[in-house]
Coordinates of C-alpha atoms in Angstrom, one line a residue:
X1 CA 0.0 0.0 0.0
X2 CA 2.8 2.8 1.0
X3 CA 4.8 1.3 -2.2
X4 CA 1.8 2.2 -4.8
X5 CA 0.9 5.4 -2.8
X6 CA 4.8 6.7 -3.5
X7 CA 4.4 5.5 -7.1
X8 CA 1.0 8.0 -6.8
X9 CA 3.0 10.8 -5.7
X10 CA 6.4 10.6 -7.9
X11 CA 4.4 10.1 -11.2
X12 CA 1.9 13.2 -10.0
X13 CA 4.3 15.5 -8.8
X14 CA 6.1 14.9 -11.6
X15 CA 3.2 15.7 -13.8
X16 CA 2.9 18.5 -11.8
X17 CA 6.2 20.1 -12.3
X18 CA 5.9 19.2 -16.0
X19 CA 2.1 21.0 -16.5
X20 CA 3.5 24.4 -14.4
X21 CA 6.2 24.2 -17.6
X22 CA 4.0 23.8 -20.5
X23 CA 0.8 25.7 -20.7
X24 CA -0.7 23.8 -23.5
X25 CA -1.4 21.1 -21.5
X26 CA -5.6 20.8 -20.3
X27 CA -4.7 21.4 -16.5
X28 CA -8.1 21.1 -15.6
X29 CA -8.9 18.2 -17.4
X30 CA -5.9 16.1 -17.1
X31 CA -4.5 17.4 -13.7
X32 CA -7.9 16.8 -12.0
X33 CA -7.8 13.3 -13.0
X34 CA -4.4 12.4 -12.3
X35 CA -4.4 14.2 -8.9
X36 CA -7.3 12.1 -6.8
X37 CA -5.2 9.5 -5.7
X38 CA -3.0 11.4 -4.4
X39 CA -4.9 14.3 -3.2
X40 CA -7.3 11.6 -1.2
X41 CA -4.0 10.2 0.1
X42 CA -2.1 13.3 1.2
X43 CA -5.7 14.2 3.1
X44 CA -5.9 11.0 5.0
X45 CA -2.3 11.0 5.9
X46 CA -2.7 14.4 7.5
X47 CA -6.2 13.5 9.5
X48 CA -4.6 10.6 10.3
X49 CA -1.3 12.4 11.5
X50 CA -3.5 15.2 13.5
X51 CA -5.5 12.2 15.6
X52 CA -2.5 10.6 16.0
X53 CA -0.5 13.9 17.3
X54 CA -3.1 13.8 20.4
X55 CA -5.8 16.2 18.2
X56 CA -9.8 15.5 19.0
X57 CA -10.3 16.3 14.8
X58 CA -13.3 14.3 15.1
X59 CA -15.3 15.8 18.3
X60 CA -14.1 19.4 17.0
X61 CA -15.5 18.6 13.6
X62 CA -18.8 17.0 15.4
X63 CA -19.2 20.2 17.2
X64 CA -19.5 22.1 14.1
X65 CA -21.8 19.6 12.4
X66 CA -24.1 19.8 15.2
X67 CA -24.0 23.5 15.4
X68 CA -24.3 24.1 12.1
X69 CA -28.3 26.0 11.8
X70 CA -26.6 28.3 14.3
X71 CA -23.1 28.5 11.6
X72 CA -25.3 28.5 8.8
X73 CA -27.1 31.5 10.0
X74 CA -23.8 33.4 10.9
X75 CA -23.1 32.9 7.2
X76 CA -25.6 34.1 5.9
X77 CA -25.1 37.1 8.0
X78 CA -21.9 38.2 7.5
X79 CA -21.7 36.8 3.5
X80 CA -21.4 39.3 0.6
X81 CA -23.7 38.3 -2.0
X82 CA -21.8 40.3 -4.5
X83 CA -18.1 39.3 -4.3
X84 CA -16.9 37.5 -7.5
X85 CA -14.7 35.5 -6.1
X86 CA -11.1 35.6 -7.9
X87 CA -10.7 31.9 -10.3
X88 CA -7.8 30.6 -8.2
X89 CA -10.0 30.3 -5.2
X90 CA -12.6 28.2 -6.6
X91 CA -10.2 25.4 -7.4
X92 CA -9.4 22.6 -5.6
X93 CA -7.2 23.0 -2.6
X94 CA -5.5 21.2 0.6
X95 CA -7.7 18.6 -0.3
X96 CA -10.5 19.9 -1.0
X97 CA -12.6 19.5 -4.1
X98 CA -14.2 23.6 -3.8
X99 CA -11.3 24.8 -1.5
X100 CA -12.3 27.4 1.0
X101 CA -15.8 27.2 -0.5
X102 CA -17.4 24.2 1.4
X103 CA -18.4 23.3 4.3
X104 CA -16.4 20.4 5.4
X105 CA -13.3 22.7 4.9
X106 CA -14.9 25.1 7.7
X107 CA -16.0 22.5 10.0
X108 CA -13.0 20.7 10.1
X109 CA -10.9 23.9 9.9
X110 CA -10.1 24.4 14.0
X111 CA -8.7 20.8 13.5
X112 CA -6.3 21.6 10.9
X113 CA -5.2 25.2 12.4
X114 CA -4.7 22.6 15.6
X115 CA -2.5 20.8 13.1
X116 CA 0.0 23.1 12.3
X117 CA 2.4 23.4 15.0
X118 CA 1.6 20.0 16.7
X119 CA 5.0 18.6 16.3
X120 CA 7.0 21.8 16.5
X121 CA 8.2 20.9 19.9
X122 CA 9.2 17.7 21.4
X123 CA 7.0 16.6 24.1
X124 CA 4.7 19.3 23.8
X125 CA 0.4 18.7 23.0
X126 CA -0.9 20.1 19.8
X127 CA -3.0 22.7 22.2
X128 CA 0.0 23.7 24.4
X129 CA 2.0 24.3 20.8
X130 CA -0.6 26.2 19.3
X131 CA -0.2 28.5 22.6
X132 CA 3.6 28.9 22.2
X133 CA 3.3 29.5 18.2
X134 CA 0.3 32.2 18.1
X135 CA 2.3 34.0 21.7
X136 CA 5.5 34.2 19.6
X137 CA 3.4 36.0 17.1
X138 CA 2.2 38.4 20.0
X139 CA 5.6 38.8 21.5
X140 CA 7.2 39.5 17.8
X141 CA 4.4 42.3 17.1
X142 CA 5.2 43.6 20.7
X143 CA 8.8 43.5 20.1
X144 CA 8.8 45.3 16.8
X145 CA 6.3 48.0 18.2
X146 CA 9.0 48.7 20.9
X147 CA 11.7 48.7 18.7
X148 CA 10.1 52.0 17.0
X149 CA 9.2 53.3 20.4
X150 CA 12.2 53.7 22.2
X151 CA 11.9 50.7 24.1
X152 CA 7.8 51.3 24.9
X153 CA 4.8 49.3 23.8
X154 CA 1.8 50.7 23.2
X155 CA -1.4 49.7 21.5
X156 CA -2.4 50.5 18.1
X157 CA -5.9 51.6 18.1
X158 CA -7.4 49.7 15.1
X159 CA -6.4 45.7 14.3
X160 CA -7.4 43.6 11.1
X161 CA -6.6 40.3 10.6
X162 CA -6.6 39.4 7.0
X163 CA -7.2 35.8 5.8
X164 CA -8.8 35.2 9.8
X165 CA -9.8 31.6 8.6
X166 CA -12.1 30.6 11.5
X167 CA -11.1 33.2 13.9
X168 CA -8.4 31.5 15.7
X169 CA -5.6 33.7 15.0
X170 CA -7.9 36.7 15.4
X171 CA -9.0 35.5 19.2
X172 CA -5.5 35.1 20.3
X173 CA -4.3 38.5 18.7
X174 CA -7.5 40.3 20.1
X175 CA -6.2 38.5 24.0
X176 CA -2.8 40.7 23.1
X177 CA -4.1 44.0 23.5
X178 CA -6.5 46.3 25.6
X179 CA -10.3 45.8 25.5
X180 CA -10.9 49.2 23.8
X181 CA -8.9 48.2 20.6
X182 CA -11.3 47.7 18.1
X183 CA -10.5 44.0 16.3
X184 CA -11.9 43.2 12.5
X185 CA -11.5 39.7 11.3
X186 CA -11.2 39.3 7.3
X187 CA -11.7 36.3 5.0
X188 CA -12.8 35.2 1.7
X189 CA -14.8 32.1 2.7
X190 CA -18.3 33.0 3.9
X191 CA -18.3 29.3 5.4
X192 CA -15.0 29.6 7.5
X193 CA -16.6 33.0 8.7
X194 CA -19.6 31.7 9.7
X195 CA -17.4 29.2 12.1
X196 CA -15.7 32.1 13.3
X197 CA -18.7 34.2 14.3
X198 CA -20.0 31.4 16.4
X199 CA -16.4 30.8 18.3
X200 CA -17.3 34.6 19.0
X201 CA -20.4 33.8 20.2
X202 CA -19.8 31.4 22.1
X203 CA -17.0 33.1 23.8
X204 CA -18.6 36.4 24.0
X205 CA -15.9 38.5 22.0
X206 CA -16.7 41.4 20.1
X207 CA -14.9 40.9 17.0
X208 CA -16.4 42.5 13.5
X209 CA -16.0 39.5 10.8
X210 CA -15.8 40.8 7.5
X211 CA -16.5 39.1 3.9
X212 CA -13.8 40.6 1.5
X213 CA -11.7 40.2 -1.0
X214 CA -8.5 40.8 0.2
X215 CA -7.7 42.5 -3.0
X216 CA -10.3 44.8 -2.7
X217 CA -11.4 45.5 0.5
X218 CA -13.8 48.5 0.2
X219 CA -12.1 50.0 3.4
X220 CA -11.2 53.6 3.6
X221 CA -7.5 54.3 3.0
X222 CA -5.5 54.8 6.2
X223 CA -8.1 52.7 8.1
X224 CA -6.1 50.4 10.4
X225 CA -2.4 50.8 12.8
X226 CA -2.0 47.4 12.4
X227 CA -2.4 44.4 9.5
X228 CA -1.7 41.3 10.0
X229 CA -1.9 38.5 7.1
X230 CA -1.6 34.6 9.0
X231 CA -0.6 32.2 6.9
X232 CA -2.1 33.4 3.9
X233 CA 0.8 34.0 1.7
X234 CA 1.9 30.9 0.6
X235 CA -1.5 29.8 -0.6
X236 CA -1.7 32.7 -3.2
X237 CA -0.4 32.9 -6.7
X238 CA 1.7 35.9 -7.5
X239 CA -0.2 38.5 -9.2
X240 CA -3.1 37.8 -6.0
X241 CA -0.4 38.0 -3.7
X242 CA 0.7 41.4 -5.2
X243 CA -3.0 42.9 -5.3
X244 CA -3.0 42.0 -1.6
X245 CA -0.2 43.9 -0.9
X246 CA -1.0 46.8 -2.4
X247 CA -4.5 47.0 -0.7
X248 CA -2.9 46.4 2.5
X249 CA -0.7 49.4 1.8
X250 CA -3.7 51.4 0.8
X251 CA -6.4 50.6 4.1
X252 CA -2.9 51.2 6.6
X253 CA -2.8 54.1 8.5
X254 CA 0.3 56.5 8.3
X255 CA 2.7 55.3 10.7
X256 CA 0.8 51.8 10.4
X257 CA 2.5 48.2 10.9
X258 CA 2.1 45.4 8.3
X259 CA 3.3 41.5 9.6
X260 CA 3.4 38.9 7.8
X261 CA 3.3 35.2 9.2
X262 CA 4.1 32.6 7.1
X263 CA 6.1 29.4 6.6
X264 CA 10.1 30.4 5.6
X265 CA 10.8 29.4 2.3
X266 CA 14.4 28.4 3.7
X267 CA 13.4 26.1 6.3
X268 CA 10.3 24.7 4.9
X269 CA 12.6 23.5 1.8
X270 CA 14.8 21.7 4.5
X271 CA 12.5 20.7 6.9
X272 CA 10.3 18.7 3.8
X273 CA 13.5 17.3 2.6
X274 CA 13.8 15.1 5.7
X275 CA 10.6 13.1 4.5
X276 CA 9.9 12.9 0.7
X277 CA 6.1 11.4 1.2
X278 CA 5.3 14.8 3.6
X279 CA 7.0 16.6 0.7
X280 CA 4.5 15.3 -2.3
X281 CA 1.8 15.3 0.4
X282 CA 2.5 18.8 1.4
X283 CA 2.9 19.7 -2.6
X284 CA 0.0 18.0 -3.8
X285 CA -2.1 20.1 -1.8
X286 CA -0.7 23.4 -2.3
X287 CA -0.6 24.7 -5.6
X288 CA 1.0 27.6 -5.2
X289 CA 3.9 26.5 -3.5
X290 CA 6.5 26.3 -5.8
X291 CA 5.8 30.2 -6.8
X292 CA 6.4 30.7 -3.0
X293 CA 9.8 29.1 -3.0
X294 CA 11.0 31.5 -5.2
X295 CA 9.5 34.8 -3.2
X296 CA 11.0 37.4 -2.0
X297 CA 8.8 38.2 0.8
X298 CA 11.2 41.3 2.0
X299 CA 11.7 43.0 -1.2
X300 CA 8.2 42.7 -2.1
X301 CA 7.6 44.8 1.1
X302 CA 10.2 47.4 0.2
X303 CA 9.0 47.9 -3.2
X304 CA 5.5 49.3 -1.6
X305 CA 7.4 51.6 -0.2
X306 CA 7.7 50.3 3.5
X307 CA 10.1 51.3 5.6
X308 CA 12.1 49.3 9.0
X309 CA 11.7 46.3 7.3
X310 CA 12.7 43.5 9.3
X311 CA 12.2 39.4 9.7
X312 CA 11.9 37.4 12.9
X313 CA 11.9 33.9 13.2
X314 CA 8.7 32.6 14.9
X315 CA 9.2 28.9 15.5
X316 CA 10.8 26.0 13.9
X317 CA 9.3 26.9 10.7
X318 CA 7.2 29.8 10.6
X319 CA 8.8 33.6 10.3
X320 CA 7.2 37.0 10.8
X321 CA 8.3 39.8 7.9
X322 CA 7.3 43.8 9.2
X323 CA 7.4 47.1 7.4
X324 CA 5.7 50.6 8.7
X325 CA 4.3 52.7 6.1
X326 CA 6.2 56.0 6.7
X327 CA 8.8 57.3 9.2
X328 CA 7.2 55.8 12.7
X329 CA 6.4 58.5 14.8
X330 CA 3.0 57.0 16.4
X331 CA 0.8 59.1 18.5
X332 CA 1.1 57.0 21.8
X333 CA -1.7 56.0 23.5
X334 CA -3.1 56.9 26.7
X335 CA -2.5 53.2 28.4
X336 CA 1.0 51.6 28.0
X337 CA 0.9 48.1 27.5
X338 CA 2.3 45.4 29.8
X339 CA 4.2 42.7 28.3
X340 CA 3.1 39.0 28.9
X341 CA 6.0 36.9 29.5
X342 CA 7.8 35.3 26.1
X343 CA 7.4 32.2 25.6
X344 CA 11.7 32.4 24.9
X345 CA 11.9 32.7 29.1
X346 CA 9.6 28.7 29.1
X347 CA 11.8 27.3 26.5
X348 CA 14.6 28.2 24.5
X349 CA 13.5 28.0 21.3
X350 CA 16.7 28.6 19.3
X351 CA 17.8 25.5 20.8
X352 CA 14.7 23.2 20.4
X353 CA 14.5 24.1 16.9
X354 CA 16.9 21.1 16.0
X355 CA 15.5 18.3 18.3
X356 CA 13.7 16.5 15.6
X357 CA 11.6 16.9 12.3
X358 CA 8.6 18.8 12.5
X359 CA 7.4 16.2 10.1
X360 CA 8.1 12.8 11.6

């Protein structure tokens, strides 16, 4: 069974390298049919991989399913009737058949976000990971925010997170800073949105989900003091990943903070190298990955004109790019804030980064 599954993935990834070469090809005709096996086996592996890693995929997935008339209605809420949703989103993606655009994907969405650092750390629970990963985040932002301010953190008044997926990212960075900042959640999937207005529901958090195109928000320019974009990157192809940009460039205030958190081209290269089948698997549901090899995360930045560009390293494989738009000089808040312990002082992370594959 492994044998013929690795005979799947080397003749499709091959097929795959071969089609991003020569146009001519009918990708959606021939690609689609070549691709189930594998796609089928790259998801199973990784469900299989998540239960094993100590996730409850199933129960959180159950949740949803037996929620779903209160999901659904959150949906139909916060959806935008009249977004025309860009062609690369409507294809199939990390194993599933509509992408984003399903519900299955939504429901089983806290599951996979669960999934993402579980094995970053040795001896450490997918929950307890997840902690450590999105605080590194928080203690990054805080760090770069003192950096411009002589050594003091305060809060920036207005906070969007763009590509919010279900909401997890957005809860943990609305837990990083006072009460009064106001917190937006954005994301082009009406169905992952209508997961993440019921986590705020349930919790009783007063976060405004918006359906958007990234590309084209309809904000007002100079709307928000901070942007940040989780995980979104590498799933985009170039010319979406430059409209993004650009819009983020245009709805940041003066004096604003863009981050970035995404998997480093540089250690994600050697990290997938340690296992060839979590290569393919990884590959076969990602297809814009090989584009994201190649990107220049930092110079992109530049070229918008940002300024104090810098890059951080997260966690074993994830790295946080910033830029300010202008010559920082923010007008301090009233209410300094107090920095939560880094997770550095628990565990030294520079030294834990080598332990062992993140992709045993």
């Amino acid at each position: 069974m492994i044998f013929m599954i690795l005979i799947n993935l080397a003749v499709c990834h091959g097929f795959q390298l071969f089609m991003t070469k020569n146009s001519n090809w009918n990708k959606n005709t021939n690609w689609n049919q070549l691709q189930f096996s594998i796609k089928e086996n790259a998801r199973n592996w990784f469900v299989k991989r998540a239960i094993r890693s100590g996730i409850p995929w199933n129960e959180l997935y159950e949740e949803n399913v037996n929620n779903y008339d209160i999901i659904e209605k959150s949906k139909e809420k916060i959806e935008n009737k009249n977004i025309q949703y860009p062609e690369y989103y409507l294809k199939p993606f990390h194993g599933y058949d509509a992408g984003n655009m399903n519900w299955k994907a939504a429901q089983e969405a806290e599951g996979a976000t669960l999934s993402i650092s579980s094995r970053y750390w040795k001896g450490v629970s997918p929950i307890e990971a997840q902690e450590w990963m999105r605080n590194n985040v928080t203690q990054n932002v805080y760090k770069y925010i003192k950096g411009l301010n002589d050594g003091i953190l305060y809060s920036p008044r207005k906070i969007i997170d763009v590509g919010c997926s279900v909401g997890i990212s957005t809860e943990y960075l609305q837990d990083a800073f006072p009460k009064e900042t106001k917190i937006f959640g954005l994301d082009l999937s009406p169905y992952f949105l209508g997961v993440a207005d019921f986590r705020a529901c349930q919790q009783n958090r007063n976060i405004q989900y918006i359906h958007a195109n990234a590309e084209k928000t309809n904000f007002d320019s100079l709307s928000f003091d901070l942007i940040i974009c989780n995980f979104v990157f590498h799933e985009l192809p170039e010319q979406a990943a430059n409209s993004i940009l650009k819009e983020m460039y245009r709805i940041l205030n003066k004096n604003g903070i863009l981050a970035i958190v995404d998997i480093d081209p540089d250690y994600l290269d050697t990290m997938l190298n340690q296992n060839i089948f979590r290569k393919w698997a990884f590959e076969s549901t990602e297809p814009h990955i090989y584009n994201y090899y190649l990107r220049n995360t930092q110079e992109m930045m530049q070229n918008l004109g940002l300024r104090h560009i810098t890059k951080a390293r997260n966690d074993p494989l994830n790295s946080i790019w910033f830029g300010v738009k202008g010559d920082y000089n923010y007008i301090k808040s009233k209410n300094p804030l107090n920095l939560i312990d880094s997770r550095e002082n628990d565990m030294d992370m520079q030294k834990n980064f080598e332990l062992r594959s993140i992709f045993i």
